[in-house]
XYZ file of C-alpha atoms in Angstrom:
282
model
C 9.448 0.727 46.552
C 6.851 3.567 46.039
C 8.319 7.284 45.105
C 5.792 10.084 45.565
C 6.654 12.578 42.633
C 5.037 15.845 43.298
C 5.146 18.667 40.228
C 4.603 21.914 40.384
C 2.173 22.059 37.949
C -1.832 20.588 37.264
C -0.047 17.710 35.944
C -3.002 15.648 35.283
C -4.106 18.573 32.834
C -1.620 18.471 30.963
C -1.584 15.327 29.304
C 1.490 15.396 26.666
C 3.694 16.543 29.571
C 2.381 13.765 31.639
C 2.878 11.249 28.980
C 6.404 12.569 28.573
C 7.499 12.187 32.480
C 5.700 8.635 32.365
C 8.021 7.608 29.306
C 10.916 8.788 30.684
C 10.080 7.531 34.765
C 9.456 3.917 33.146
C 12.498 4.252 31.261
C 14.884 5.383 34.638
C 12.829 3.252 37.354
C 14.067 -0.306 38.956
C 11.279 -2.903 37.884
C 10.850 -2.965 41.937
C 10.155 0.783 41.983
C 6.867 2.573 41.208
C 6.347 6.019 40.903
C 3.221 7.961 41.702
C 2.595 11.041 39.689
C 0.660 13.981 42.124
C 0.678 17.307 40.471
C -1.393 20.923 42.141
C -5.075 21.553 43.096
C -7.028 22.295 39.629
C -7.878 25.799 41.603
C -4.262 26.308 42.254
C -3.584 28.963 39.457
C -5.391 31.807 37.818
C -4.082 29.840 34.244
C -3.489 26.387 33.311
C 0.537 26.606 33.772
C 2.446 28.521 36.663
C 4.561 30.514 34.833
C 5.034 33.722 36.710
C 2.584 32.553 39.276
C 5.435 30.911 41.205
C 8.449 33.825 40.501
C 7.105 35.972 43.283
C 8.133 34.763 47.088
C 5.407 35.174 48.603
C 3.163 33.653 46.266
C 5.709 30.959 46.106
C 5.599 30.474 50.073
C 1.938 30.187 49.564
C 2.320 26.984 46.858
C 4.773 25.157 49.647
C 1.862 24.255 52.288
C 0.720 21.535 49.189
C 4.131 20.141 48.935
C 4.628 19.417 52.990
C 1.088 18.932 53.031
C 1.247 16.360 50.396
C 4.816 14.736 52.075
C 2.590 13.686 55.105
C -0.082 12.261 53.314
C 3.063 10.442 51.304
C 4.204 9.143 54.706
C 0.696 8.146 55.742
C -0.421 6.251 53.065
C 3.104 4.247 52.955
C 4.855 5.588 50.107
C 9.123 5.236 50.655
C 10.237 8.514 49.578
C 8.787 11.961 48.056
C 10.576 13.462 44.818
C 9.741 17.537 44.724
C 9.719 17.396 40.636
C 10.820 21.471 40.260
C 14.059 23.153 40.233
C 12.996 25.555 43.533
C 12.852 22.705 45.554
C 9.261 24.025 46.486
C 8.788 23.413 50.552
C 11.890 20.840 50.361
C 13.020 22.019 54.337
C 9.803 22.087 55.272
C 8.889 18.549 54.155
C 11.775 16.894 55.539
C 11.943 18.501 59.346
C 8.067 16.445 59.524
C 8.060 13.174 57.967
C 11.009 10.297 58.113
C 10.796 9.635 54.710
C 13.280 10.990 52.522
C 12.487 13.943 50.294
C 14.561 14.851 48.081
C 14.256 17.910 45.437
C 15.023 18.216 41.969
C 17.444 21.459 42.103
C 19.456 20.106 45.320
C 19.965 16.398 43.711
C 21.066 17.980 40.160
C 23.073 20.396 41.992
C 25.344 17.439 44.079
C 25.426 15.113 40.875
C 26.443 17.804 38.492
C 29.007 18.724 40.925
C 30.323 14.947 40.549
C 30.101 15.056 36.821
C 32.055 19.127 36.513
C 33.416 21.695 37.999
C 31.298 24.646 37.189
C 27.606 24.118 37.036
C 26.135 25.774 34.512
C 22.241 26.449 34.457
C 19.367 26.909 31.309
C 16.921 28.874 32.944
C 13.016 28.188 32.259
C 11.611 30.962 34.405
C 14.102 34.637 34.577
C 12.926 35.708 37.896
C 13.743 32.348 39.529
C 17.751 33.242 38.985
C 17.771 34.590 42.742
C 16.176 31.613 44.117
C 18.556 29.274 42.473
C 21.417 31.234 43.747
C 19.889 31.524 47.012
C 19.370 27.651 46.811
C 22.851 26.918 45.971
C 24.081 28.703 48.809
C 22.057 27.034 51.070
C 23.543 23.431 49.648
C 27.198 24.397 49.957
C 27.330 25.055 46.366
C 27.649 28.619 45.588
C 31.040 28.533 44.644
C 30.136 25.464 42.051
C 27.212 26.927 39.995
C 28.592 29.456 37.580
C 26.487 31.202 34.223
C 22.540 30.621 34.661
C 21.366 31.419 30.851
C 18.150 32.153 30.187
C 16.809 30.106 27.069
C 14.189 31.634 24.646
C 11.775 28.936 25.116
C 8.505 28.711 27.150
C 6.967 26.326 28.473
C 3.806 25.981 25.537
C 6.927 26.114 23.152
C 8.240 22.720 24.121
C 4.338 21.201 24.179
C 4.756 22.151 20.700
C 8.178 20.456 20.693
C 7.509 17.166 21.180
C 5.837 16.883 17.912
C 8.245 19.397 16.410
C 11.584 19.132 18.590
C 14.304 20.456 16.039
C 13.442 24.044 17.159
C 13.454 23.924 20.564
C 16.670 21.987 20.881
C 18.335 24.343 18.769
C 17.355 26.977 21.105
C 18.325 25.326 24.165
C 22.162 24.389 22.276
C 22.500 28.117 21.893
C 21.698 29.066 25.317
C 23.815 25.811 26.712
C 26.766 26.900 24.516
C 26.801 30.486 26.182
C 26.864 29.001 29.280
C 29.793 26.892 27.877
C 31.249 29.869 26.939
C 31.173 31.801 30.094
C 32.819 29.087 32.197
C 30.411 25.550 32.731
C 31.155 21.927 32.398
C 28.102 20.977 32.984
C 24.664 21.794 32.710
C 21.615 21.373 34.780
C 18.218 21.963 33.044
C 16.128 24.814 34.541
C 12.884 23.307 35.378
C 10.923 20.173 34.205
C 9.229 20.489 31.540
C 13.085 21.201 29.587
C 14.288 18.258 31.589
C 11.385 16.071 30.446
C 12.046 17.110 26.933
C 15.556 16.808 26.323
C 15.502 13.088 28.438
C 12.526 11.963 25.408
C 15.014 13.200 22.731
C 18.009 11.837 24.163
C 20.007 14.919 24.460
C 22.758 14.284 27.054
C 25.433 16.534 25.773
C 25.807 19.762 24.335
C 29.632 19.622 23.010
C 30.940 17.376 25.291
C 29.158 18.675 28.391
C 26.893 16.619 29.606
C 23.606 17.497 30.653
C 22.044 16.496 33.871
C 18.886 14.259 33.881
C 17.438 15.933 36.884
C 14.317 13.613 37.078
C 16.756 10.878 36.953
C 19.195 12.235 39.562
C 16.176 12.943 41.944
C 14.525 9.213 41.327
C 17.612 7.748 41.561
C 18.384 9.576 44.655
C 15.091 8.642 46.384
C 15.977 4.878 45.220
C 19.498 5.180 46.913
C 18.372 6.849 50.190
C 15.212 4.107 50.957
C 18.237 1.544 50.103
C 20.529 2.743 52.442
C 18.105 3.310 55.134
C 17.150 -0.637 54.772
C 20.748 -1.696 54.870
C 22.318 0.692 57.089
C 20.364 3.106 59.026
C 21.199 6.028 57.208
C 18.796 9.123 57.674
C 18.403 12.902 58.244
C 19.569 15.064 60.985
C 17.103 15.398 63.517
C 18.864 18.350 65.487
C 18.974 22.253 64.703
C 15.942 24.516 63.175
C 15.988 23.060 59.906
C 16.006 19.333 60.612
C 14.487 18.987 64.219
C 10.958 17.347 64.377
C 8.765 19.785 65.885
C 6.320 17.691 68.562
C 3.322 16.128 66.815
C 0.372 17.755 69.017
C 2.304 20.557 68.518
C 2.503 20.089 64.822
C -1.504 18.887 64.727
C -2.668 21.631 66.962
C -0.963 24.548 64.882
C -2.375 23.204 61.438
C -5.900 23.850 62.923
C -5.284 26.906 64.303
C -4.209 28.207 60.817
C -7.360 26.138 58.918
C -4.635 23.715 57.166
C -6.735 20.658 56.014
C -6.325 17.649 58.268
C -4.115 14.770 56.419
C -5.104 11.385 55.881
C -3.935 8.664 53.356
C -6.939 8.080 51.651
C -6.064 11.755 50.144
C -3.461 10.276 47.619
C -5.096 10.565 43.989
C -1.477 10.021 42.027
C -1.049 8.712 38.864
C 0.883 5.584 38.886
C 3.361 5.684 35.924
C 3.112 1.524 35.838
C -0.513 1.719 35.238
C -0.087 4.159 32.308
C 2.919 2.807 30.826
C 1.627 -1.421 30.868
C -2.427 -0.330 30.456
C -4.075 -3.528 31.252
């Protein structure tokens, strides 16, 4: 099985973040499973990281057309199933009303597992102004009424780069902001973007006073594992009926792209990352 994982960020130029989701991937991955790292353009953003780059809507909207453009060249090139790596669930819709592969996003998987796992979901925020989107989001899964206090921690994202030769301070400041969110209600918590994920999965933090903490990458991978399985063995796949989940016509589909001067997809445009190859070097 082959899992396209797409991150919001220039992943490839950032290489102790990279090394950190490879560690952790090898760690959560079936032997029979490989995982493909794909991360943004290089001439995506003004800076090396997104940071408020991606808290705006409309600049937002603008980042989705890589993520469904990316699905389809997933599809084309024969990977199983795409894994949006972000908490926004960047172009998640999108993606799966126009490939068959499953997609599945990294908000919407921690979301359903955490509601397994709790009764309140509780959420560490990486990025304020995304607070809306999540809540939005939530809605939109049939969860509203199960995510509760979203905290935001006092950590950024250069901060935990820093952590994972120095961890001690940034885990402190995520306990205090997870035991607020403890305080004001939440069971469970879901880590607000990757990079925290990532972290706390390397320094095997899984509980913050006996509340666990959701391994979103590990949710979402699993997830992606479960749905190509259940496909094989019993049929299982999306909707194809309504506005979000109906395939649109691909002429139609083809025809549009050009009109708007999307690039043209092909699968000789995957340049991913395969965690096997970086975590067993030959």
């Amino acid at each position: 099985m082959k899992i396209w994982h797409q991150s919001l960020t220039s992943i490839e130029d950032i290489p102790a973040y990279r090394d950190a989701v490879v560690n952790h991937l090898s760690k959560i991955t079936r032997p029979d499973v490989d995982v493909v790292l794909h991360g943004m353009s290089k001439e995506t953003y003004p800076q090396q990281y997104p940071g408020h780059f991606i808290t705006y809507n409309y600049l937002q909207s603008l980042h989705k057309e890589q993520f469904i453009r990316n699905a389809m060249i997933a599809e084309k090139a024969g990977y199983d199933a795409v894994f949006i790596g972000t908490i926004p669930d960047v172009g998640l819709l999108e993606a799966r009303s126009i490939v068959d592969i499953p997609v599945i996003g990294y908000g919407q998987a921690s979301m359903h597992i955490a509601s397994m796992l709790g009764t309140k979901i509780g959420i560490v925020n990486f990025l304020a102004p995304l607070v809306d989107q999540l809540r939005f989001n939530a809605q939109q899964y049939g969860l509203a009424q199960k995510v509760g206090p979203i905290i935001q921690a006092d950590i950024g994202f250069y901060d935990i780069l820093e952590g994972f030769n120095n961890p001690k301070p940034i885990i402190d400041k995520f306990t205090i902001a997870a035991q607020q969110a403890i305080a004001e209600g939440a069971d469970v918590i879901i880590p607000g973007e990757g990079p925290m994920n990532i972290f706390l999965a390397n320094f095997g933090i899984h509980h913050v006073d006996n509340v666990p903490i959701i391994d979103s990458f590990g949710a979402g991978i699993k997830m992606c594992e479960t749905m190509v399985d259940l496909y094989k063995v019993s049929g299982m796949s999306i909707a194809r009926t309504g506005f979000f989940n109906e395939k649109p016509p691909a002429e139609v589909l083809e025809k549009l792209r050009g009109y708007y001067n999307l690039p043209a997809v092909s699968a000789d445009m995957d340049f991913g990352l395969s965690i096997r190859s970086v975590a067993n070097p030959i």
